[in-house]
Amino acid sequence: MKLQEIGEFGLIDLIKPGTIVDESSIIAGIGDDAAVILPRPHQLQLMTADMLVEGIHFDLNTTSAWQLGYKAMAVNFSDIAAMGGTPRQAVVSIAIPPTTTVEFVVDVYAGMKEICREYKVNIVGGDTVACLQGIVLNVTVLGEAAPAAIVQRSGAQIGDIVAVTGTLGNSSCGLDLLQDNHWVNLEFAGPLVAAHLTPRPQVELGNLLAVSGANSMDDISDGLASEVHEIAGASQVGMEIFADNIPLSPELITASEYFHKPALEYALYGGEDYQLLVTMNPANYTALMHQYEGDRCPITAIGRVVSQQAGITLVDSAGQNRSLVAHGYNHFR
Ligand code: ADP
Ligand code: MG
């Protein structure tokens, strides 16, 4: 069935079921002129938006509608996580050509509702408009954090440990695999493709890092090199990153051999990992690491904060220091 057969209001009726997963903060969700929400007491409110444009951010040949919805939400949760917050409410605006099928839009929302259920976030409203061609999806998320938990990019201090969550480079390697028609036959491909299509924002770890004394934090959306520059620039410091310490998954290492491309290239310059980059003073970092004794730690130290004059450098296995240039994705360039 095409959208033009059921119209805007028919579509909203289809979308609405299952959008509220945390009743406690909702007075009115979808269906009125504006949503009415009840913030938790003494919490600061965080707001963020991310817009995805067909042909620029996603390709429907390699992404399903469900995955598109999931990821559109995930990238916003990741921005809230990077501030030390927890996502709570979302509004979704969508521009769609009238010839799009109803099933497509319902699937986009099924992906969004899935991740919203997992992270207990309500979809409380949005806007639906027609466009001439290409789908545009904008998600705005409202999050919360205790005032003491907020972590900005600008707080890195000389002497801080630089650390990251998870492993890096999986998502961009997953994209290379999706563009390679043989990926379904490659046993290492699954987790890499999943990292690209359905990233898992690090909300819990972001909260943990925030309460453990993180001085600065950013989510890794444009590749590690680019994010290192973001924090260093905002904090007016330099950074020294040790190439050998950057955490890489075994699947990435296998896939990078398959593509004859260094795994480190994916980790440094590939985007969309949605892991967290954090700096903390060494005492706080050590205290945090003690919580993981015996367990596999999802946080890895990769470098240290140095003076701005020392610059932003990558130290290789041989101990050679070279300037680390940011060349992640940048619109309009
Ligand atoms: P209004 O004309 O008052 O702006 P709309 O007719 O655009 O209201 O929307 C009706 C209700 O449906 C509102 O509560 C709005 O937030 C919600 N809504 C509209 N489009 C979407 C969407 N794409 N996703 C979620 N909620 C939506
Ligand atoms: Mg409207």
Coordinates of C-alpha atoms and ligand atoms in Angstrom, one line a residue:
M1 CA 0.0 0.0 0.0
K2 CA 1.2 3.5 -0.9
L3 CA 1.2 6.4 1.6
Q4 CA -1.0 8.4 -0.7
E5 CA -3.8 5.8 0.0
I6 CA -3.8 6.3 3.8
G7 CA -2.6 9.9 4.1
E8 CA -0.7 11.7 6.9
F9 CA -3.2 10.9 9.7
G10 CA -3.7 7.3 8.7
L11 CA 0.1 6.9 9.0
I12 CA 0.3 8.6 12.4
D13 CA -2.4 6.2 13.7
L14 CA -0.3 3.3 12.5
I15 CA 2.9 4.7 14.1
K16 CA 1.5 5.5 17.5
P17 CA 1.1 2.1 19.2
G18 CA 4.2 1.1 21.2
T19 CA 5.8 4.6 21.2
I20 CA 5.5 5.1 25.0
V21 CA 7.7 2.7 26.9
D22 CA 8.2 4.8 30.1
E23 CA 4.8 6.1 31.2
S24 CA 6.2 7.8 34.3
S25 CA 7.5 10.8 32.4
I26 CA 4.6 11.3 30.0
I27 CA 1.5 13.4 30.4
A28 CA 0.7 13.5 26.6
G29 CA 2.6 11.8 23.7
I30 CA 1.6 11.6 20.1
G31 CA -1.9 13.0 19.3
D32 CA -1.9 16.6 20.6
D33 CA -0.3 19.8 19.4
A34 CA 2.8 19.2 21.6
A35 CA 3.9 16.5 23.9
V36 CA 3.8 17.1 27.6
I37 CA 6.6 15.5 29.6
L38 CA 7.6 15.5 33.3
P39 CA 11.4 15.8 33.8
R40 CA 12.9 14.0 36.8
P41 CA 13.6 16.3 39.7
H42 CA 17.0 18.1 39.8
Q43 CA 18.1 16.8 36.3
L44 CA 19.5 19.0 33.6
Q45 CA 18.0 18.5 30.2
L46 CA 20.1 17.6 27.2
M47 CA 18.8 18.1 23.6
T48 CA 20.3 16.8 20.4
A49 CA 19.3 16.2 16.8
D50 CA 20.6 14.3 13.9
M51 CA 19.3 14.3 10.4
L52 CA 19.8 11.5 7.8
V53 CA 19.4 12.1 4.1
E54 CA 18.9 9.3 1.6
G55 CA 22.0 9.2 -0.7
I56 CA 24.2 11.1 1.7
H57 CA 23.9 9.2 5.0
F58 CA 22.2 6.0 3.9
D59 CA 21.7 3.8 0.9
L60 CA 18.6 1.7 0.7
N61 CA 20.5 -0.9 -1.3
T62 CA 22.5 -1.8 1.8
T63 CA 20.2 -0.7 4.7
S64 CA 16.8 -1.9 5.4
A65 CA 14.0 0.4 6.6
W66 CA 14.2 -1.3 10.1
Q67 CA 17.9 -0.7 10.3
L68 CA 17.6 2.9 9.2
G69 CA 15.1 3.6 12.0
Y70 CA 17.3 1.8 14.5
K71 CA 20.4 3.7 13.6
A72 CA 18.7 7.1 13.3
M73 CA 17.7 6.7 17.0
A74 CA 21.1 5.2 18.0
V75 CA 23.2 8.1 16.8
N76 CA 21.2 10.5 18.9
F77 CA 21.4 8.3 22.0
S78 CA 25.2 8.2 21.4
D79 CA 25.3 12.0 21.5
I80 CA 23.4 12.0 24.8
A81 CA 25.7 9.3 26.2
A82 CA 28.8 11.4 25.3
M83 CA 27.6 14.1 27.6
G84 CA 27.2 11.7 30.5
G85 CA 23.4 11.6 30.1
T86 CA 20.6 9.2 29.6
P87 CA 18.2 9.6 26.6
R88 CA 14.5 9.8 27.6
Q89 CA 12.3 11.2 24.9
A90 CA 12.4 11.5 21.1
V91 CA 10.6 13.4 18.4
V92 CA 10.8 12.2 14.8
S93 CA 10.3 14.2 11.6
I94 CA 10.2 12.5 8.3
A95 CA 9.9 13.8 4.7
I96 CA 8.8 11.1 2.3
P97 CA 7.8 10.9 -1.3
P98 CA 4.1 10.0 -1.6
T99 CA 4.9 6.9 -3.6
T100 CA 6.7 5.3 -0.6
T101 CA 5.0 2.2 0.8
V102 CA 3.3 2.3 4.1
E103 CA 5.2 -0.9 5.0
F104 CA 8.5 0.9 4.5
V105 CA 7.6 3.7 7.0
V106 CA 6.1 1.2 9.5
D107 CA 9.4 -0.8 9.3
V108 CA 11.4 2.4 9.9
Y109 CA 9.3 2.9 13.1
A110 CA 9.7 -0.7 14.1
G111 CA 13.4 -0.3 14.1
M112 CA 13.1 3.0 16.1
K113 CA 10.7 1.4 18.6
E114 CA 13.0 -1.6 19.1
I115 CA 16.0 0.5 20.2
C116 CA 13.6 2.8 22.2
R117 CA 12.3 -0.2 24.1
E118 CA 15.8 -1.4 24.8
Y119 CA 16.9 2.0 26.1
K120 CA 13.5 3.0 27.6
V121 CA 13.0 6.1 25.4
N122 CA 9.5 7.3 24.4
I123 CA 8.7 8.6 20.9
V124 CA 6.5 11.6 21.9
G125 CA 5.8 13.3 18.6
G126 CA 7.1 14.5 15.3
D127 CA 6.1 15.8 11.9
T128 CA 5.3 14.1 8.7
V129 CA 5.6 15.8 5.3
A130 CA 5.7 14.8 1.7
C131 CA 8.8 15.6 -0.5
L132 CA 9.6 15.1 -4.2
Q133 CA 12.3 12.5 -3.9
G134 CA 14.6 10.9 -1.3
I135 CA 13.7 10.2 2.3
V136 CA 14.9 12.6 5.0
L137 CA 14.7 11.5 8.6
N138 CA 15.3 13.8 11.5
V139 CA 15.4 12.6 15.1
T140 CA 15.6 14.9 18.1
V141 CA 16.3 13.4 21.5
L142 CA 15.8 14.8 24.9
G143 CA 18.1 13.4 27.6
E144 CA 18.8 13.9 31.3
A145 CA 21.8 14.0 33.6
A146 CA 22.5 15.0 37.1
P147 CA 24.4 18.4 37.0
A148 CA 27.6 16.8 38.4
A149 CA 27.5 14.1 35.7
I150 CA 27.7 16.4 32.6
V151 CA 30.9 15.9 30.7
Q152 CA 31.9 18.4 28.0
R153 CA 34.6 18.3 25.3
S154 CA 36.4 21.2 26.8
G155 CA 37.5 19.7 30.1
A156 CA 40.6 17.6 29.2
Q157 CA 43.6 18.3 31.4
I158 CA 47.3 17.8 30.7
G159 CA 48.3 14.5 32.3
D160 CA 44.9 12.9 31.7
I161 CA 44.7 9.3 30.4
V162 CA 42.9 9.1 27.0
A163 CA 40.7 6.1 26.7
V164 CA 38.0 4.6 24.4
T165 CA 35.2 2.2 24.9
G166 CA 34.8 -1.0 22.8
T167 CA 36.8 -1.6 19.6
L168 CA 37.2 0.8 16.8
G169 CA 36.9 0.6 13.0
N170 CA 34.3 -2.1 12.8
S171 CA 31.6 0.1 11.4
S172 CA 33.5 1.5 8.4
C173 CA 34.9 -1.9 7.6
G174 CA 31.3 -3.2 7.8
L175 CA 30.3 -0.6 5.2
D176 CA 33.1 -1.8 2.9
L177 CA 31.7 -5.4 3.4
L178 CA 28.2 -4.2 2.6
Q179 CA 29.5 -2.8 -0.6
D180 CA 31.2 -6.1 -1.5
N181 CA 28.7 -8.5 -2.8
H182 CA 30.3 -11.5 -1.2
W183 CA 30.0 -10.4 2.4
V184 CA 27.2 -12.9 3.3
N185 CA 29.6 -15.7 2.7
L186 CA 32.4 -14.3 4.9
E187 CA 32.2 -15.7 8.5
F188 CA 33.9 -12.7 10.0
A189 CA 31.5 -10.2 8.4
G190 CA 28.5 -10.5 10.7
P191 CA 29.7 -8.4 13.7
L192 CA 31.2 -5.7 11.4
V193 CA 28.1 -5.3 9.3
A194 CA 26.0 -5.2 12.5
A195 CA 28.3 -2.5 13.9
H196 CA 27.6 -0.4 10.8
L197 CA 23.8 -1.0 10.5
T198 CA 22.7 -1.3 14.1
P199 CA 25.3 0.4 16.4
R200 CA 24.8 0.1 20.2
P201 CA 25.2 3.5 21.8
Q202 CA 27.3 3.3 25.0
V203 CA 24.8 4.9 27.4
E204 CA 25.7 2.8 30.4
L205 CA 29.4 3.3 30.0
G206 CA 29.0 7.0 29.4
N207 CA 27.1 7.3 32.7
L208 CA 29.8 5.2 34.4
L209 CA 32.6 7.3 33.0
A210 CA 30.8 10.5 33.9
V211 CA 30.4 9.5 37.6
S212 CA 33.9 8.1 37.6
G213 CA 35.4 11.5 37.0
A214 CA 35.7 11.9 33.2
N215 CA 37.1 15.3 32.4
S216 CA 36.1 15.3 28.7
M217 CA 34.1 13.0 26.5
D218 CA 33.0 12.7 22.9
D219 CA 31.3 10.0 20.9
I220 CA 33.3 8.6 17.9
S221 CA 31.1 9.4 14.9
D222 CA 33.8 10.6 12.5
G223 CA 36.7 8.4 13.3
L224 CA 39.1 8.5 16.2
A225 CA 41.6 10.9 14.6
S226 CA 38.8 13.5 14.1
E227 CA 37.4 13.1 17.6
V228 CA 40.8 13.4 19.2
H229 CA 41.1 16.8 17.4
E230 CA 37.6 17.8 18.6
I231 CA 38.5 17.3 22.3
A232 CA 42.0 18.7 21.9
G233 CA 40.7 21.8 20.2
A234 CA 37.9 22.4 22.6
S235 CA 40.2 21.8 25.6
Q236 CA 43.2 23.6 24.2
V237 CA 45.6 20.7 24.8
G238 CA 47.6 18.2 22.7
M239 CA 47.3 14.4 22.7
E240 CA 49.6 11.5 22.2
I241 CA 47.9 8.4 21.0
F242 CA 49.7 5.0 21.0
A243 CA 48.8 3.1 17.8
D244 CA 49.5 -0.3 19.3
N245 CA 47.0 0.4 22.1
I246 CA 44.0 1.2 19.9
P247 CA 41.5 -1.7 20.5
L248 CA 40.7 -3.7 17.4
S249 CA 38.3 -6.6 17.1
P250 CA 39.5 -10.0 15.7
E251 CA 36.9 -9.7 13.0
L252 CA 38.4 -6.3 11.9
I253 CA 41.9 -7.8 11.8
T254 CA 40.7 -10.6 9.5
A255 CA 38.6 -8.3 7.3
S256 CA 41.5 -5.9 6.9
E257 CA 43.6 -8.7 5.5
Y258 CA 40.8 -9.5 3.1
F259 CA 40.6 -5.9 1.9
H260 CA 44.4 -5.4 2.0
K261 CA 43.8 -2.3 4.1
P262 CA 45.5 -1.7 7.5
A263 CA 43.1 -2.2 10.4
L264 CA 44.4 0.9 12.0
E265 CA 43.2 3.0 9.0
Y266 CA 39.7 1.8 9.7
A267 CA 40.1 2.6 13.4
L268 CA 41.6 6.1 12.9
Y269 CA 39.7 7.4 10.0
G270 CA 36.6 5.2 9.5
G271 CA 33.4 6.8 11.0
E272 CA 30.3 5.7 12.8
D273 CA 31.7 3.6 15.6
Y274 CA 29.6 5.4 18.2
Q275 CA 32.1 4.3 20.9
L276 CA 33.2 6.9 23.5
L277 CA 36.5 8.8 23.6
V278 CA 37.2 10.1 27.2
T279 CA 39.9 11.7 29.2
M280 CA 40.3 11.2 32.9
N281 CA 43.0 11.9 35.5
P282 CA 45.1 8.8 36.1
A283 CA 44.0 8.3 39.7
N284 CA 40.3 8.3 38.7
Y285 CA 41.1 6.0 35.7
T286 CA 43.0 3.5 38.0
A287 CA 40.1 3.5 40.4
L288 CA 37.7 2.8 37.6
M289 CA 39.9 -0.1 36.3
H290 CA 39.8 -1.8 39.7
Q291 CA 36.1 -2.4 39.1
Y292 CA 37.0 -4.7 36.2
E293 CA 39.5 -6.9 37.9
G294 CA 39.1 -10.4 36.4
D295 CA 36.4 -9.2 34.0
R296 CA 37.0 -8.2 30.4
C297 CA 37.2 -4.4 30.5
P298 CA 35.2 -2.5 27.8
I299 CA 37.5 0.5 28.3
T300 CA 41.0 0.8 26.9
A301 CA 43.7 3.5 27.6
I302 CA 45.2 4.6 24.2
G303 CA 47.2 7.7 25.1
R304 CA 47.6 10.8 27.2
V305 CA 46.8 14.5 27.2
V306 CA 49.9 16.7 26.6
S307 CA 50.4 20.4 26.1
Q308 CA 48.9 22.2 23.1
Q309 CA 52.4 23.0 21.9
A310 CA 53.3 19.3 21.8
G311 CA 50.5 18.8 19.2
I312 CA 48.4 15.8 18.3
T313 CA 50.5 12.8 17.5
L314 CA 50.4 9.1 16.9
V315 CA 53.2 7.0 18.3
D316 CA 53.8 3.8 16.3
S317 CA 55.2 0.4 17.4
A318 CA 58.8 1.6 16.8
G319 CA 58.2 4.6 19.1
Q320 CA 58.2 7.0 16.2
N321 CA 56.0 10.0 16.7
R322 CA 54.1 11.6 13.8
S323 CA 51.5 14.2 13.5
L324 CA 47.9 12.7 13.6
V325 CA 45.8 14.4 10.9
A326 CA 42.0 14.5 11.2
H327 CA 40.4 13.4 8.0
G328 CA 37.0 12.1 8.9
Y329 CA 33.8 12.9 7.1
N330 CA 33.0 16.6 6.7
H331 CA 29.9 17.9 4.9
F332 CA 30.4 20.7 2.3
R333 CA 34.0 19.8 1.8
Ligands
ADP1 P1 0.1 19.6 14.1 O1 -0.6 19.9 12.8 O2 -0.7 20.1 15.3 O3 1.6 20.0 14.1 P2 0.4 17.0 13.2 O4 -0.9 16.7 12.4 O5 1.6 17.3 12.4 O6 0.0 18.1 14.3 O7 0.7 15.7 14.1 C1 -0.3 15.1 14.9 C2 0.4 14.4 16.0 O8 1.2 13.3 15.5 C3 1.3 15.3 16.8 O9 1.2 14.8 18.2 C4 2.7 15.0 16.3 O10 3.7 15.2 17.2 C5 2.5 13.5 15.9 N1 3.4 13.2 14.7 C6 3.3 13.7 13.5 N2 4.2 13.1 12.6 C7 4.9 12.2 13.4 C8 5.9 11.3 13.1 N3 6.5 11.2 11.9 N4 6.4 10.6 14.1 C9 5.9 10.7 15.4 N5 4.8 11.5 15.7 C10 4.3 12.3 14.7
MG2 MG 2.4 19.4 11.9

